[in-house]
């Protein structure tokens, strides 16, 4: 006999843990499945957790979250092979409660958030993989099969938080955009460096941290780069769009090595010791490539639903995962209470997402992934920006200064940028970021 729960959440990452926490607090019997030996054990992450969504489920979360550093400095860097231009912002406001965001390690963060769900009453089942879906006599989903003997779990609702390219969502027929160009591969190295040396190189003190996002770091392969400071290590890596990565014949670590050798990056990471290398698929297609989110007996959340915001100046995932997990937990609890876990009974899930930042931001920025990964943004604009600034700051006495407009036109001509492409990008940028 299969064990019976009100809900089964598959995947104990941020989305799954948040969904299980909400359900458990609503008094529902919920199982939280994790294929690794503990939550976060198999997760690769190189970024920042933003805390405002945590305010809604863990008040004063900053007093206990396993953080590495509080991000007080945010930089956007554009690179050519020999140039770098950086827009750098820092504020004291982000270095005090309630904080804006922090670097963290996913094994620590995921275990902490899943622990909140367990404290509320969720049953955490580790080292267990959901291998398929159970269906009732009407064809509605009513649980999952697992890789354990006699390990089927029956439930009124399944919440699929099983990560990018969700196996469960595919089995349920919810995926309609499996094309490789909707995905990137994130590859990351963690480099050990003494804490005081990180402070010196990055110009921070105490628990202050730095987030650097990089455009123009991946050559002919569309993508980007990143550098994040941890307590006594640095995360450095790249994201690479799959079709072009495959066509390049190069391995991801070669792109990381090129980034580390760049004259703007090498002084920051020189002499650091490699502690860890990892890689992971990222769903970057945005709103138009999300799967269907609801079917009879199941909803999809987090990376499984493609809810990673890759929009250039905003690169966020964990907060969207938590937001969607909260909405999934609330919708499931309501449907269970009403005795209707059909697609119609679970429709409140999408309503909650649409009323929150999760779908609102994705809908607004639906054109951003295509713009950011375009050849012009990846290569032409970094070259133009760097050439323009170099032209303006190069002193050529006794020749007179040429002025900003002339310098910009000269840089655009060198990059062979046509007016049609520029106009199209300006319009797309205004519609996305305006």
XYZ file of C-alpha atoms in Angstrom:
434
model
C 0.000 0.000 0.000
C 1.310 3.442 -0.918
C 1.675 5.930 1.928
C -0.869 8.728 1.783
C -0.171 12.454 2.194
C -2.203 15.565 1.526
C 0.603 16.793 -0.728
C 3.945 15.581 -2.034
C 6.582 18.172 -2.912
C 9.318 16.836 -5.191
C 12.604 18.664 -4.729
C 13.820 20.296 -1.510
C 15.363 23.365 -3.114
C 14.067 26.870 -2.326
C 10.777 26.401 -4.221
C 10.036 23.004 -2.706
C 11.025 23.985 0.816
C 8.847 27.114 0.668
C 5.863 25.131 -0.647
C 6.254 22.476 2.040
C 6.618 25.126 4.754
C 3.371 26.851 3.712
C 1.467 23.547 3.533
C 2.763 22.327 6.873
C 1.822 25.590 8.559
C -1.660 25.189 7.062
C -1.939 21.903 8.952
C -1.525 19.645 5.927
C 0.416 16.383 5.941
C 3.138 16.970 3.397
C 6.121 14.912 2.212
C 9.202 16.751 0.926
C 11.280 14.502 -1.355
C 14.978 15.126 -1.962
C 17.099 12.914 -4.184
C 20.334 13.932 -2.467
C 21.454 12.900 1.025
C 20.353 16.325 2.303
C 18.689 19.408 0.772
C 21.109 21.354 -1.397
C 23.674 18.574 -1.650
C 23.378 18.439 -5.446
C 22.718 22.118 -6.145
C 25.183 24.406 -7.906
C 24.820 28.101 -7.208
C 26.986 31.134 -7.677
C 24.835 34.064 -6.793
C 22.881 36.190 -4.376
C 19.785 35.423 -2.314
C 17.490 38.455 -2.120
C 15.537 38.580 1.088
C 12.303 40.498 0.653
C 10.319 37.381 -0.254
C 11.797 35.641 2.812
C 10.264 38.373 4.974
C 6.848 36.830 4.274
C 7.642 33.344 5.639
C 10.645 33.761 7.977
C 10.440 37.103 9.807
C 13.890 38.485 10.672
C 15.457 35.747 8.569
C 18.772 37.611 8.517
C 19.347 36.731 12.160
C 19.716 33.028 11.334
C 20.256 32.531 7.588
C 23.633 30.859 6.804
C 25.058 33.799 4.846
C 28.574 34.318 3.561
C 28.568 38.102 3.023
C 25.970 40.853 2.726
C 26.107 42.399 -0.743
C 26.851 46.112 -0.332
C 28.518 46.656 -3.705
C 26.975 45.800 -7.096
C 28.957 46.144 -10.327
C 28.200 45.595 -13.995
C 31.313 45.064 -16.090
C 31.552 44.982 -19.900
C 34.630 43.417 -21.452
C 36.472 43.231 -24.733
C 39.632 41.167 -25.095
C 41.786 43.988 -23.751
C 39.360 46.506 -22.205
C 36.928 46.712 -19.306
C 34.293 49.277 -18.365
C 32.564 48.962 -14.996
C 29.543 50.692 -13.489
C 30.040 50.314 -9.755
C 27.510 51.050 -7.022
C 27.763 50.666 -3.268
C 25.525 51.672 -0.393
C 25.589 51.395 3.370
C 21.842 50.741 3.334
C 22.404 47.194 2.063
C 24.811 46.429 4.899
C 22.265 46.669 7.724
C 18.921 44.984 8.519
C 16.736 44.148 6.704
C 19.542 43.791 4.104
C 19.068 43.562 0.352
C 20.819 40.272 -0.351
C 23.613 37.938 0.619
C 25.928 35.398 -0.906
C 25.397 31.919 0.445
C 26.158 28.302 -0.371
C 23.160 26.302 -1.510
C 23.893 23.250 0.667
C 23.715 25.551 3.698
C 20.791 27.697 2.550
C 18.623 24.867 1.233
C 19.148 22.775 4.356
C 18.202 25.783 6.514
C 14.990 26.553 4.622
C 13.984 22.884 4.392
C 14.604 22.677 8.130
C 11.964 25.372 8.602
C 9.486 23.158 6.748
C 10.421 20.173 8.902
C 10.030 22.242 12.074
C 6.524 23.132 10.876
C 5.642 19.446 10.421
C 6.726 18.449 6.903
C 8.184 14.954 6.455
C 11.585 15.187 4.739
C 12.497 12.077 2.735
C 16.091 12.178 1.473
C 18.099 9.964 -0.895
C 14.866 9.316 -2.756
C 14.094 10.039 -6.409
C 10.594 10.486 -7.774
C 10.636 8.189 -10.813
C 7.179 8.892 -12.175
C 3.599 9.985 -11.579
C 0.688 8.039 -10.172
C -2.739 8.474 -11.781
C -6.209 7.685 -10.492
C -9.030 6.068 -12.471
C -9.888 9.437 -14.072
C -6.322 10.019 -15.209
C -5.641 12.758 -12.663
C -2.258 12.784 -10.915
C -2.523 11.368 -7.423
C 1.071 10.910 -6.261
C 4.512 9.749 -7.344
C 6.478 6.554 -7.693
C 9.970 6.478 -6.188
C 13.150 4.448 -6.494
C 12.534 2.869 -3.104
C 10.938 -0.586 -2.826
C 7.236 -0.088 -2.092
C 8.003 3.617 -2.062
C 4.965 5.014 -3.877
C 3.529 8.132 -2.274
C -0.129 9.027 -2.821
C -1.275 12.609 -2.451
C -4.087 14.972 -3.322
C -1.561 17.334 -4.925
C 1.936 16.911 -6.331
C 4.108 20.042 -6.451
C 6.891 19.517 -8.984
C 9.994 21.425 -7.907
C 12.406 18.938 -9.453
C 14.570 21.506 -11.183
C 15.358 22.645 -14.702
C 13.987 20.437 -17.499
C 11.567 18.888 -15.011
C 11.072 15.171 -15.549
C 7.673 15.240 -13.873
C 6.400 18.204 -15.896
C 7.540 16.455 -19.068
C 5.761 13.241 -18.104
C 2.603 15.236 -17.440
C 2.822 16.747 -20.934
C 3.326 20.304 -19.682
C 6.593 21.094 -21.505
C 6.262 22.620 -24.971
C 9.593 24.437 -25.336
C 12.428 21.907 -24.957
C 14.671 23.684 -27.484
C 18.290 23.964 -26.390
C 18.491 27.690 -27.132
C 16.197 28.362 -24.162
C 18.863 27.041 -21.779
C 22.330 28.034 -20.688
C 24.989 26.070 -18.876
C 26.297 27.719 -15.744
C 29.827 26.701 -14.765
C 31.514 27.912 -11.594
C 34.768 27.658 -9.701
C 35.064 28.391 -5.993
C 38.512 29.815 -5.268
C 39.892 29.963 -1.739
C 41.424 33.254 -0.656
C 42.039 34.618 2.858
C 39.287 36.871 4.144
C 41.535 39.899 4.647
C 42.886 39.518 1.116
C 39.347 39.514 -0.306
C 38.618 42.646 1.716
C 41.714 44.357 0.320
C 41.202 43.392 -3.316
C 37.496 44.180 -3.439
C 37.539 47.232 -1.180
C 35.199 45.896 1.511
C 35.302 45.310 5.260
C 33.779 42.903 7.742
C 30.775 41.103 6.277
C 30.471 43.392 3.243
C 30.366 41.600 -0.106
C 30.572 42.283 -3.833
C 28.468 41.081 -6.772
C 30.005 41.605 -10.237
C 27.984 40.678 -13.341
C 29.898 40.619 -16.619
C 28.913 41.045 -20.279
C 31.348 40.271 -23.091
C 33.136 37.567 -21.120
C 32.361 34.587 -23.358
C 33.603 35.491 -26.831
C 31.650 33.927 -29.695
C 29.297 32.038 -27.358
C 26.400 34.137 -25.998
C 26.329 34.267 -22.222
C 27.921 36.161 -19.389
C 30.233 35.974 -16.436
C 30.078 36.606 -12.708
C 32.235 37.104 -9.626
C 30.846 36.908 -6.077
C 32.678 37.246 -2.797
C 32.109 34.714 -0.021
C 33.552 34.809 3.484
C 36.915 33.319 2.545
C 36.464 32.345 -1.093
C 35.420 33.787 -4.456
C 32.880 32.315 -6.854
C 33.839 32.979 -10.478
C 32.089 31.545 -13.483
C 30.252 31.836 -16.768
C 26.862 31.066 -18.286
C 26.880 29.805 -21.872
C 24.003 29.255 -24.293
C 23.855 25.582 -25.193
C 23.716 25.508 -29.030
C 26.699 27.823 -29.458
C 28.614 26.085 -26.670
C 28.156 22.751 -28.413
C 29.183 24.200 -31.771
C 32.294 25.810 -30.268
C 33.893 22.476 -29.371
C 35.184 24.061 -26.156
C 34.620 22.992 -22.585
C 33.062 25.394 -20.032
C 36.203 25.470 -17.916
C 38.100 26.939 -20.881
C 35.769 29.954 -20.819
C 36.312 30.337 -17.072
C 40.067 30.202 -17.611
C 39.817 32.955 -20.246
C 37.776 35.101 -17.898
C 40.262 34.574 -15.071
C 43.112 35.616 -17.372
C 41.461 38.891 -18.423
C 43.513 41.883 -17.225
C 40.496 43.288 -15.348
C 39.833 40.018 -13.507
C 43.253 38.448 -12.957
C 44.300 40.856 -10.155
C 41.123 39.995 -8.226
C 41.617 36.222 -8.201
C 45.370 35.760 -8.659
C 46.913 33.190 -6.296
C 43.574 31.788 -5.159
C 43.320 28.007 -4.800
C 40.627 25.998 -6.580
C 38.272 24.378 -4.059
C 35.363 23.278 -6.221
C 34.113 23.117 -9.801
C 30.479 22.599 -10.739
C 28.087 23.071 -13.662
C 24.320 23.209 -14.018
C 21.627 23.920 -16.615
C 19.759 27.227 -16.254
C 16.334 27.980 -17.785
C 16.855 31.427 -19.340
C 14.103 31.472 -21.959
C 11.813 33.565 -19.782
C 8.051 33.994 -19.773
C 7.360 32.762 -23.301
C 9.110 29.423 -22.742
C 7.571 28.471 -19.400
C 5.678 25.164 -19.317
C 2.028 24.915 -18.449
C 1.932 25.372 -14.679
C -1.163 23.396 -13.681
C -2.794 20.089 -14.480
C -5.196 17.817 -12.612
C -3.452 17.014 -9.331
C -0.172 18.856 -9.959
C 1.447 22.287 -10.161
C 4.991 23.197 -11.237
C 7.231 25.737 -9.479
C 10.759 27.141 -9.397
C 13.315 26.180 -12.047
C 10.990 23.350 -13.093
C 8.645 26.103 -14.272
C 11.437 28.117 -15.936
C 11.188 30.885 -13.332
C 14.757 32.126 -13.506
C 14.943 35.819 -14.382
C 17.883 36.422 -16.726
C 17.400 40.026 -17.782
C 20.848 41.575 -17.832
C 20.727 44.035 -14.939
C 18.529 41.574 -13.018
C 19.856 38.033 -12.620
C 17.675 36.360 -10.023
C 16.452 32.868 -9.344
C 16.145 31.909 -5.690
C 13.687 34.691 -4.843
C 11.479 33.674 -7.787
C 11.705 30.038 -6.707
C 10.643 30.914 -3.162
C 7.836 33.172 -4.419
C 6.464 30.478 -6.711
C 6.820 27.850 -3.983
C 4.815 29.987 -1.564
C 2.074 30.473 -4.182
C 2.061 26.739 -4.950
C 1.759 25.853 -1.266
C -1.063 28.328 -0.728
C -2.989 27.155 -3.808
C -2.552 23.492 -2.868
C -3.692 24.095 0.718
C -6.785 25.924 -0.533
C -7.617 23.222 -3.097
C -7.231 20.468 -0.522
C -9.486 22.358 1.896
C -12.107 22.723 -0.850
C -11.841 19.067 -1.828
C -11.018 19.949 -5.448
C -7.484 19.288 -6.635
C -8.354 19.301 -10.327
C -6.782 21.867 -12.629
C -9.778 24.104 -11.965
C -9.404 23.702 -8.220
C -5.706 24.556 -8.440
C -6.203 27.568 -10.740
C -5.586 29.876 -7.790
C -1.891 29.062 -8.199
C -1.577 31.036 -11.425
C -3.764 33.807 -10.018
C -1.399 34.136 -7.058
C 1.639 34.165 -9.345
C 0.084 36.784 -11.615
C -0.696 39.009 -8.639
C 2.890 38.778 -7.366
C 6.284 39.795 -8.698
C 6.891 36.270 -10.029
C 4.845 36.473 -13.219
C 4.589 40.274 -13.266
C 8.361 40.652 -13.642
C 8.674 37.766 -16.085
C 5.878 39.123 -18.238
C 7.349 42.637 -18.275
C 10.810 41.315 -19.154
C 9.721 38.607 -21.594
C 11.808 40.127 -24.431
C 14.925 40.637 -22.323
C 16.547 37.177 -22.740
C 16.579 37.466 -26.528
C 17.956 41.002 -26.323
C 20.654 40.212 -23.767
C 21.889 37.123 -25.638
C 21.900 38.849 -29.032
C 25.208 39.277 -30.839
C 24.995 43.079 -30.624
C 24.599 43.149 -26.842
C 27.151 40.400 -26.355
C 29.903 41.875 -28.524
C 29.106 45.055 -30.449
C 27.890 47.213 -27.552
C 30.720 46.249 -25.145
C 33.208 47.130 -27.878
C 31.470 50.447 -28.595
C 31.226 51.382 -24.913
C 34.854 50.572 -24.196
C 36.132 52.281 -27.354
C 34.062 55.388 -26.596
C 35.400 55.739 -23.059
C 38.959 55.033 -24.182
C 38.604 57.698 -26.869
C 37.253 60.259 -24.391
C 39.913 59.604 -21.767
C 42.902 59.431 -24.136
C 44.754 62.755 -24.171
C 46.064 63.560 -27.655
C 47.543 67.031 -27.211
C 48.384 68.990 -29.216
C 45.401 67.649 -31.223
C 42.060 69.011 -29.865
C 39.484 66.776 -28.183
C 36.953 65.347 -30.637
C 33.847 65.439 -28.372
C 31.469 62.732 -27.220
C 29.127 62.547 -30.239
C 31.942 62.229 -32.722
C 33.685 59.650 -30.535
C 30.461 57.616 -30.281
C 29.902 57.672 -34.035
C 33.482 56.616 -34.625
C 33.115 53.701 -32.177
C 29.830 52.613 -33.790
C 31.417 52.610 -37.259
C 34.299 50.460 -36.037
C 31.774 47.976 -34.619
C 29.839 48.007 -37.930
C 26.597 48.726 -36.080
C 23.747 49.637 -38.404
C 20.898 52.008 -37.528
C 18.188 49.349 -37.974
C 19.697 46.996 -35.439
C 20.333 49.858 -33.022
C 16.750 51.111 -33.319
C 15.375 47.616 -32.781
C 17.465 47.130 -29.642
C 16.534 50.545 -28.246
C 12.856 49.753 -28.741
C 13.210 46.306 -27.154
C 15.137 47.829 -24.251
C 12.517 50.506 -23.664
C 9.700 47.931 -23.701
C 11.569 45.693 -21.257
C 13.314 48.071 -18.887
C 11.320 51.287 -19.314
